[in-house]
XYZ file of C-alpha atoms in Angstrom:
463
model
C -18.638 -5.691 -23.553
C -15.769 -3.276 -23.325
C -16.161 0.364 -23.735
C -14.248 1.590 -26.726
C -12.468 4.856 -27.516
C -13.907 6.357 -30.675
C -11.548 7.440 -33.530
C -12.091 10.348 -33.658
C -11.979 11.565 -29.548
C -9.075 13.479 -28.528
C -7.150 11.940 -26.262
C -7.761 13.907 -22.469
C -5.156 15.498 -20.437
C -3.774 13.174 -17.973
C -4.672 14.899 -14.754
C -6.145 12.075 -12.486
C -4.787 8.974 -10.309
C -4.483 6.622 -9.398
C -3.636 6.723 -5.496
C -1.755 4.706 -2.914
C -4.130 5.526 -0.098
C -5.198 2.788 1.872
C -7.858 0.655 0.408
C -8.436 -2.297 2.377
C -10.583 -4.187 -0.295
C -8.420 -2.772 -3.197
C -7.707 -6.590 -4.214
C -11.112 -8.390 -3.336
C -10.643 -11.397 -5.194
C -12.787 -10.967 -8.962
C -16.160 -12.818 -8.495
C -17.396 -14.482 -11.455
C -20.193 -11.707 -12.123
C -18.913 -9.223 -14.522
C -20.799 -6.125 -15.210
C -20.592 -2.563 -17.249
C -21.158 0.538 -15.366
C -24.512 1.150 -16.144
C -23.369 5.368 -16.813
C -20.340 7.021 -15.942
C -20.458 7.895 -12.493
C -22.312 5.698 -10.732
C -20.310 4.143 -7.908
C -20.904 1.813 -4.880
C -21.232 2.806 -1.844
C -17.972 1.615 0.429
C -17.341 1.603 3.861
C -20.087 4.459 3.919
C -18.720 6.636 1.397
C -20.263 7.878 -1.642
C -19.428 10.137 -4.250
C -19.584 10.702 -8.300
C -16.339 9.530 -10.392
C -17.669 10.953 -13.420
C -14.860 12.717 -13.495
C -12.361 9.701 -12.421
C -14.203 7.776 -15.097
C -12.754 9.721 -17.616
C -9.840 9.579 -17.367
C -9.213 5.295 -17.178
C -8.806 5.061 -20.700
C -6.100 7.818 -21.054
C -4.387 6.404 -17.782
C -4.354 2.807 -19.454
C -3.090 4.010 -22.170
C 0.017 5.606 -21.035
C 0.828 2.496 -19.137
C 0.623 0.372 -21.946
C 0.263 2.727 -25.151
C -1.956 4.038 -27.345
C -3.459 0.607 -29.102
C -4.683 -0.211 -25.976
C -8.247 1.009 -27.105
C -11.053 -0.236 -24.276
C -11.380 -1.605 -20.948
C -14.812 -3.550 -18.981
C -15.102 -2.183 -14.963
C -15.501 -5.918 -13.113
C -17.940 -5.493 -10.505
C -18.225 -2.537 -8.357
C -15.716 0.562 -7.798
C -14.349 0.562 -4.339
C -15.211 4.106 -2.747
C -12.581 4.587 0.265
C -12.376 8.344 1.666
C -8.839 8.472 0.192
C -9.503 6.621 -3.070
C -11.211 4.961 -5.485
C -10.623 1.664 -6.703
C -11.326 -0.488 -9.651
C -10.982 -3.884 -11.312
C -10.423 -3.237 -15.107
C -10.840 -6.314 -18.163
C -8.067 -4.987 -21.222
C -8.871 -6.672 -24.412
C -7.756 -9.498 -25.495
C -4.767 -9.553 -27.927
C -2.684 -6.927 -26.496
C 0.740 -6.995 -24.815
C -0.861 -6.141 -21.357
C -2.661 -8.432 -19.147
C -5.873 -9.507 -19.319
C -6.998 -7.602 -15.950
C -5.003 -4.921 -14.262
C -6.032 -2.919 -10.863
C -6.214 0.562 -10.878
C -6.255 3.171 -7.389
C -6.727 6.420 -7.952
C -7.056 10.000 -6.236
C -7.834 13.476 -7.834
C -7.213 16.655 -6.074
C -10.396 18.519 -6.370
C -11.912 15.345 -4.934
C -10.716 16.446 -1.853
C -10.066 20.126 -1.725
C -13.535 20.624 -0.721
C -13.662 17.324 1.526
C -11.294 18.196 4.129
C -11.080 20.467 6.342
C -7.578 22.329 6.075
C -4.176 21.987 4.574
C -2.939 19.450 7.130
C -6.033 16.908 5.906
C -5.826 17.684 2.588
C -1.941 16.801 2.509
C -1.795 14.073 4.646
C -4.242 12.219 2.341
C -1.874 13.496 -0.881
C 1.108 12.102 0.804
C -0.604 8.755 1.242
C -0.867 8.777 -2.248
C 3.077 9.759 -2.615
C 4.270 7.514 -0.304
C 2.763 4.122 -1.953
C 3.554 5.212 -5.164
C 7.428 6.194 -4.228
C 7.088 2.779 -2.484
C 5.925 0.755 -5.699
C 8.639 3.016 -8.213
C 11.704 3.350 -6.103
C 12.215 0.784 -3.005
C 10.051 -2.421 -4.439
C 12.426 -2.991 -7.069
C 15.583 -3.019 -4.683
C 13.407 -5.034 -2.043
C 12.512 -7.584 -5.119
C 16.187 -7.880 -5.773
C 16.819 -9.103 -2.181
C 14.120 -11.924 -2.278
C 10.867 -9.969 -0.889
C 8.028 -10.895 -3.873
C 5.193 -10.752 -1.303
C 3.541 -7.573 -2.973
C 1.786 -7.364 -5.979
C 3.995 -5.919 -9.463
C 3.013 -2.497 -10.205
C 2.663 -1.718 -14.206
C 2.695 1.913 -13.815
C 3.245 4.577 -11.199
C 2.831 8.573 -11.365
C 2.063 11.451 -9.278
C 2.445 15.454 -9.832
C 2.006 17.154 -6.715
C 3.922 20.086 -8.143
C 3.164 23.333 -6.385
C 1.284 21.784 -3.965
C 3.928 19.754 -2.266
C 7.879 19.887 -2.658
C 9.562 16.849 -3.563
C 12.466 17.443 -0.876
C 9.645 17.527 1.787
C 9.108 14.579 4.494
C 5.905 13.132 4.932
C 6.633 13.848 8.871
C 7.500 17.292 9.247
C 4.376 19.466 10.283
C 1.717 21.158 7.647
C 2.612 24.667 7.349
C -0.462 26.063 8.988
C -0.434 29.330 6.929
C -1.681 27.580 3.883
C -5.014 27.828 2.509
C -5.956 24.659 0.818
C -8.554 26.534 -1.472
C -6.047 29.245 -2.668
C -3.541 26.359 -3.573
C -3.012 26.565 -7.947
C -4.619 24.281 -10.557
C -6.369 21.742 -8.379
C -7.691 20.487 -11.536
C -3.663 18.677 -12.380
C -3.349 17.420 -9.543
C -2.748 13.571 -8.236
C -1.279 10.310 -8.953
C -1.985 6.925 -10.518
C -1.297 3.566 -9.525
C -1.623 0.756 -11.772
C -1.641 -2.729 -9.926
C -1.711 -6.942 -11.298
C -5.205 -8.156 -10.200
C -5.479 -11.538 -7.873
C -8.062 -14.139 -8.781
C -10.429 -15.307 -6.317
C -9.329 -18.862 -7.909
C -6.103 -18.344 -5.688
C -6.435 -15.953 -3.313
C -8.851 -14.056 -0.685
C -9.250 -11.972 2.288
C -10.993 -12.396 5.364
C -11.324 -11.164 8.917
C -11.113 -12.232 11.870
C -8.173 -14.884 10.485
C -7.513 -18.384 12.076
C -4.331 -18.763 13.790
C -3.310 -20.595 10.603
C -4.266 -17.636 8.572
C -2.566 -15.425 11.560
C 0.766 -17.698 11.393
C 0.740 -16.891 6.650
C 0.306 -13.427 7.170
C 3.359 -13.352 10.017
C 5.241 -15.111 8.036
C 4.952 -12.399 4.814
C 5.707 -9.861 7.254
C 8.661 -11.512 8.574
C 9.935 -11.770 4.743
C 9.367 -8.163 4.406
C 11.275 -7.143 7.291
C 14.233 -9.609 6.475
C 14.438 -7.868 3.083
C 15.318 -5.070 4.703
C 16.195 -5.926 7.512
C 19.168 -3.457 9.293
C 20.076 -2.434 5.512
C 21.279 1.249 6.560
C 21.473 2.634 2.777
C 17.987 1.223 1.703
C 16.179 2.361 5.227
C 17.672 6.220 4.778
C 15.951 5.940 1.135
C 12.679 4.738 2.657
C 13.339 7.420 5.371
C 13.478 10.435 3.095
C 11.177 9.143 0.536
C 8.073 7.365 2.409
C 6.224 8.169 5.439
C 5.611 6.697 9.173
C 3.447 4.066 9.824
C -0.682 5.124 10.066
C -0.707 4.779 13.684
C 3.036 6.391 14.363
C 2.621 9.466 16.689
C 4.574 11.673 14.521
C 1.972 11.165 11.546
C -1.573 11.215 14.244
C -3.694 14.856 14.734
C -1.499 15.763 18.225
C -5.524 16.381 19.458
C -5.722 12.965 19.205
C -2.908 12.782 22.248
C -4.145 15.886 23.980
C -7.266 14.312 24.279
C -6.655 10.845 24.944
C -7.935 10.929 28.374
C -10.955 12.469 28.063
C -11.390 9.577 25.367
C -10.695 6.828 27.367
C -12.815 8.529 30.090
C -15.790 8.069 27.311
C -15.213 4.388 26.678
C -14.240 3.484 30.647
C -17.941 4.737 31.194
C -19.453 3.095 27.963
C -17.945 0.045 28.713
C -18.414 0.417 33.043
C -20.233 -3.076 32.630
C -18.182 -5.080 30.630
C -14.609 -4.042 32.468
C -16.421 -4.557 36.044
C -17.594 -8.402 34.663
C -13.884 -8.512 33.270
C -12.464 -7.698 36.657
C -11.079 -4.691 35.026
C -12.315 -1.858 36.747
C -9.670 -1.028 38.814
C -7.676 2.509 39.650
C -4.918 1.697 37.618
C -6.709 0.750 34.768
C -9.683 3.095 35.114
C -6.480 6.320 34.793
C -5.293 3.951 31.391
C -5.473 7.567 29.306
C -3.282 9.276 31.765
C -0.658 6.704 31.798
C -0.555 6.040 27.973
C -0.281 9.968 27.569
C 2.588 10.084 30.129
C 4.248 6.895 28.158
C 3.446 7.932 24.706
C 6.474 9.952 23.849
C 8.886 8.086 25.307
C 7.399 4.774 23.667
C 7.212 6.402 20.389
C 10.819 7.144 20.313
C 12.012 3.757 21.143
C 9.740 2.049 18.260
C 11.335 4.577 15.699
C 14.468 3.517 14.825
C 16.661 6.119 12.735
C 17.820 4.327 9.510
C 21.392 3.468 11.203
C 19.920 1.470 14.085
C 19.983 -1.910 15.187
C 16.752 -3.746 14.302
C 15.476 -1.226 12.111
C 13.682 -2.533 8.571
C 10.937 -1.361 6.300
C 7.186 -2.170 7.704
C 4.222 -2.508 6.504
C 2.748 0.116 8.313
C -1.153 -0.948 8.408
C -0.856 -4.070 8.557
C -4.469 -5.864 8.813
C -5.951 -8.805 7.673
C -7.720 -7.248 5.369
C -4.352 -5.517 3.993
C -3.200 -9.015 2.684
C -4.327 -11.858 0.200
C -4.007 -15.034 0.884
C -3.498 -18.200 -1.053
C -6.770 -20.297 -1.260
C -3.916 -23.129 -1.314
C -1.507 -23.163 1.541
C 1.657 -23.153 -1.643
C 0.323 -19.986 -3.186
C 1.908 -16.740 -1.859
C 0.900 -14.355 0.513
C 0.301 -10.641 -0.903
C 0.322 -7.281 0.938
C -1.427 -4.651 -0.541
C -2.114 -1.085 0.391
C 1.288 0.354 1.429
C 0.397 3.817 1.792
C 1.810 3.624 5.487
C 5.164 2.004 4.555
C 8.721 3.275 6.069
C 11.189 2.626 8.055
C 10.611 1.121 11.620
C 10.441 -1.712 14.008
C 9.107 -4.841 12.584
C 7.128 -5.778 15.714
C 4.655 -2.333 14.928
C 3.018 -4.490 11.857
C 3.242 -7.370 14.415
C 1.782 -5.760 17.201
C -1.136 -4.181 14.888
C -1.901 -7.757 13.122
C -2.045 -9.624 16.259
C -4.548 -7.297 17.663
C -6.276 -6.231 14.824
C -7.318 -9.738 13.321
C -7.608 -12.366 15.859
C -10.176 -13.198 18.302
C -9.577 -13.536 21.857
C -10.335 -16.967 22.645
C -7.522 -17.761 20.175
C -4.693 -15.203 21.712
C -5.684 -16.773 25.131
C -3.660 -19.211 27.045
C -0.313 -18.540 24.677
C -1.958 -18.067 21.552
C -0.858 -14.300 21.280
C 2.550 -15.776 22.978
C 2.875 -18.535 19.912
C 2.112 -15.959 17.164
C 5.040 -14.117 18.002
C 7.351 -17.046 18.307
C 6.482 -17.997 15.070
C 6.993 -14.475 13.923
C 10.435 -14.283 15.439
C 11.114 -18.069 14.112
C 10.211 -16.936 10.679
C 12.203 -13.782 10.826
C 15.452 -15.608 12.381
C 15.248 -18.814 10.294
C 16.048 -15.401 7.226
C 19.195 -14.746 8.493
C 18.045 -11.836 10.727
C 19.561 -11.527 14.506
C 16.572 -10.797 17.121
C 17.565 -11.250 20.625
C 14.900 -12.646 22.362
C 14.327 -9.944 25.585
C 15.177 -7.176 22.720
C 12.071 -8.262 20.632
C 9.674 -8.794 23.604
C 10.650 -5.379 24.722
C 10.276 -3.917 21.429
C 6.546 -5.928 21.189
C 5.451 -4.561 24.344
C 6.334 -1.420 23.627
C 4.453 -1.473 20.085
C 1.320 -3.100 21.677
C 1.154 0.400 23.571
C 1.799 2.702 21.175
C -1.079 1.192 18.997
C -2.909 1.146 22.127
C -1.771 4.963 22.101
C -3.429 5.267 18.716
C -6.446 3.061 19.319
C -7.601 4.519 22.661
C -7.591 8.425 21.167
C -8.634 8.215 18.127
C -11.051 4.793 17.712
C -12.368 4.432 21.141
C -13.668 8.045 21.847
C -16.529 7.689 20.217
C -17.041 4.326 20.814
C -19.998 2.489 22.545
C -21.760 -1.222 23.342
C -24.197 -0.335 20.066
C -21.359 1.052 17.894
C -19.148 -2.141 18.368
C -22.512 -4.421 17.339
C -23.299 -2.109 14.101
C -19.652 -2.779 13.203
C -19.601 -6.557 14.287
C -19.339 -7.419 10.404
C -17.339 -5.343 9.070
C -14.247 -7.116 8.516
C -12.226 -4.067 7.513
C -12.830 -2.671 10.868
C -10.326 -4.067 14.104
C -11.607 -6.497 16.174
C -10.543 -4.907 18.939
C -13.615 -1.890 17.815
C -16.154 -4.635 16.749
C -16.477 -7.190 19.691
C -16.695 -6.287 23.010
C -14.273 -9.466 24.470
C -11.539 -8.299 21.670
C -11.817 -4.901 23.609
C -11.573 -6.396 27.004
C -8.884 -8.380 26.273
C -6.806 -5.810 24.452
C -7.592 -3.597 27.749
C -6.132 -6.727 29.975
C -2.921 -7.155 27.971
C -2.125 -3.145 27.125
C -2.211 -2.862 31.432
C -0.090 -5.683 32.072
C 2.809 -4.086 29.040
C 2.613 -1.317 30.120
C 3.040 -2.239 34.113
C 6.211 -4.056 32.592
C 7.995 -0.745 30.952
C 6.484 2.090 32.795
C 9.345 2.261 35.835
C 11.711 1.623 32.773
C 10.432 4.109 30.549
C 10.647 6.679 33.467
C 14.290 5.710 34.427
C 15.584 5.939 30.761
């Protein structure tokens, strides 16, 4: 049954949106169950969020109809709304008959969702430029990237945002929050956001999962390697995605700098959560038991090299978050691999989405003995077999390098609270890394981000 607009409601203001924040189950394939909302407002509970989109809710029909016009008169919710803390999600049935398709996706963020929700200005508009970035990367770069052979992301039917006010349109998604702004003096919360409106993937074709195979490992390289091609050293396109999109999630320039500041204290925490597993590991040693001080002495330096300025060599548009469960994969090996979520796309070095994938959705026992070695051959295969030049001790380099600054990341702002019983409560969650769900993914991740950065320190220090 699809809910209907009556004749005689005005139509609402269209103040919410849909948002480009990162939803990792914002294309779970459409199961065969198909139910109403039982009331406006009532909403799963995701990931360990909750919260009423009464408001949200009323605003779908309005949104639907200024993507595909005013005849457009009804929609059925499939299943249950995704609650993220950046977003909420939705599967949508349009009626039959129309000139729209039969099921569309549709993200999306309003404002005075998260005025109260976060903490200051620098929250607040980091989670609105999310939003900005995915939709600016959907309107404006998609299209040109589409026109150069990348079709690995799903076609967007509709894209808008008004941050007016709020946030300049001139201003980078990397230069610093001014800290003088109060979020809750900031004017008419109430117009505030953006909508995204997204082609749905059938669970006939496509799915997610996490941990992958290799095989699946090998599919997802491979879309990222056609992403980067498209791009791929294109100096005009990369100072678009520059001005207009962000940093990757995990880039230092975009992370809390407490998250740095404290990074030793962190690893501190976990080294004596984990004392057991790294002594059975044989990894309780000086060098690695002072990992926090040597990834904060490394991190600048490493972040620098691993972001490229639009005019350098290597440099392409990434992903950005690139986990398993940011990509849908043909049930059939012929059907295409999908990205979603690109809320974290810009310019950068391929190998970050390599270097986060790798880690982030394979187990151990696979990376050992040259697994993690093959994976990146067949990345760099992949990527050369496009027409894209990768000298081979340039991209090992650049791999290393990336494998410690998500380490950077990972170790200050995932491991400090992390502990033997908070990596088994998580050990199902497949949108969480693997690397902060089993205890040998952490081990191993410990073993390899030691022996890269052994490699580059002395180098790092001489350059």
């Amino acid at each position: 049954m699809l809910l209907r607009s009556p004749s005689s409601l005005l139509l609402p203001s269209l103040i919410a949106v849909a948002s480009a924040l990162s939803i990792a189950s914002a294309f779970a394939p459409i199961r065969p169950r198909r139910t109403m909302s039982p009331r406006p407002g009532l909403c799963a509970v995701q990931a360990g969020y909750s919260r009423s989109t009464e408001r949200a809710d009323s605003f779908i029909l309005p949104t639907l109809q200024k993507a595909f016009g005013p005849s457009l008169d009804g929609y059925e919710i499939l299943g249950d709304k995704i609650i993220q803390p950046n977003a909420v999600g939705m599967k949508l049935r349009l009626p039959e008959g129309g000139d729209w398709p039969k099921e569309v996706f549709l993200k999306q963020v309003l404002a005075t969702d998260y005025v109260g929700a976060r903490k200051d200005w620098s929250d607040l508009r980091r989670t609105l430029l999310y939003a900005r970035t995915e939709l600016r990367f959907y309107r404006d770069v998609l299209p040109i990237m589409n026109k150069k052979g990348f079709h690995a992301a799903p076609k967007a039917y509709h894209c808008e945002y008004d941050f007016g006010g709020w946030i300049d349109e001139s201003e980078r998604a990397t230069q610093p929050a001014d800290e003088s702004v109060d979020k809750d003096d900031l004017p008419n919360p109430s117009e505030k956001g953006g909508w995204l409106i997204l082609e749905c993937l059938s669970d006939e074709t496509h799915a997610q999962d996490s941990p992958l195979s290799m095989d699946g490992a090998r599919r997802c390289l491979e879309a990222a390697a056609e992403l980067h091609a498209s791009a791929w050293e294109d100096e005009g396109l990369l100072r678009k995605a520059d001005a207009e999109l962000s940093r990757a999630a995990f880039n230092l320039r975009m992370r809390n700098p407490k998250e740095l500041a404290g990074i030793e204290g962190a690893w501190d925490d976990f080294s004596s959560n984990f004392r057991a597993d790294l002594e059975a590991s044989g990894l309780w040693t000086n060098r690695i038991r002072n990992l926090g001080g040597r990834l904060r002495a490394a991190a600048e330096r490493v972040s620098e090299e691993v972001t490229p300025s639009p005019g350098d060599r290597y440099a392409t548009i990434i992903h950005g978050d690139y986990k398993a469960m940011n990509v849908m994969m043909g049930i059939d090996a012929s059907a295409p691999t999908i990205m979603i979520d690109m809320a974290s796309a810009s310019a950068g070095l391929g190998m970050s989405d390599v270097a986060m994938h790798v880690h982030h959705a394979v187990n151990p026992e696979d990376l050992d003995d040259g697994g993690e070695e093959s994976l990146l051959e067949h990345y760099l295969q992949t990527l050369r077999n496009l027409g894209c030049e990768y000298p081979d001790d340039v991209a090992q380099r650049h791999y290393r390098l990336c494998v410690i600054d998500y380490a950077r990341f990972f170790v200050g702002r995932m491991w400090k609270t992390a502990t033997p019983d908070t990596m088994a409560q998580k050990k199902d969650n497949k949108n969480i890394a693997n690397i902060n769900r089993s205890v040998p993914s952490a081990m191993r991740f410990v073993r390899v981000v030691d022996k890269y950065l052994s490699e580059v320190e002395e180098s790092l220090v001489m350059t």
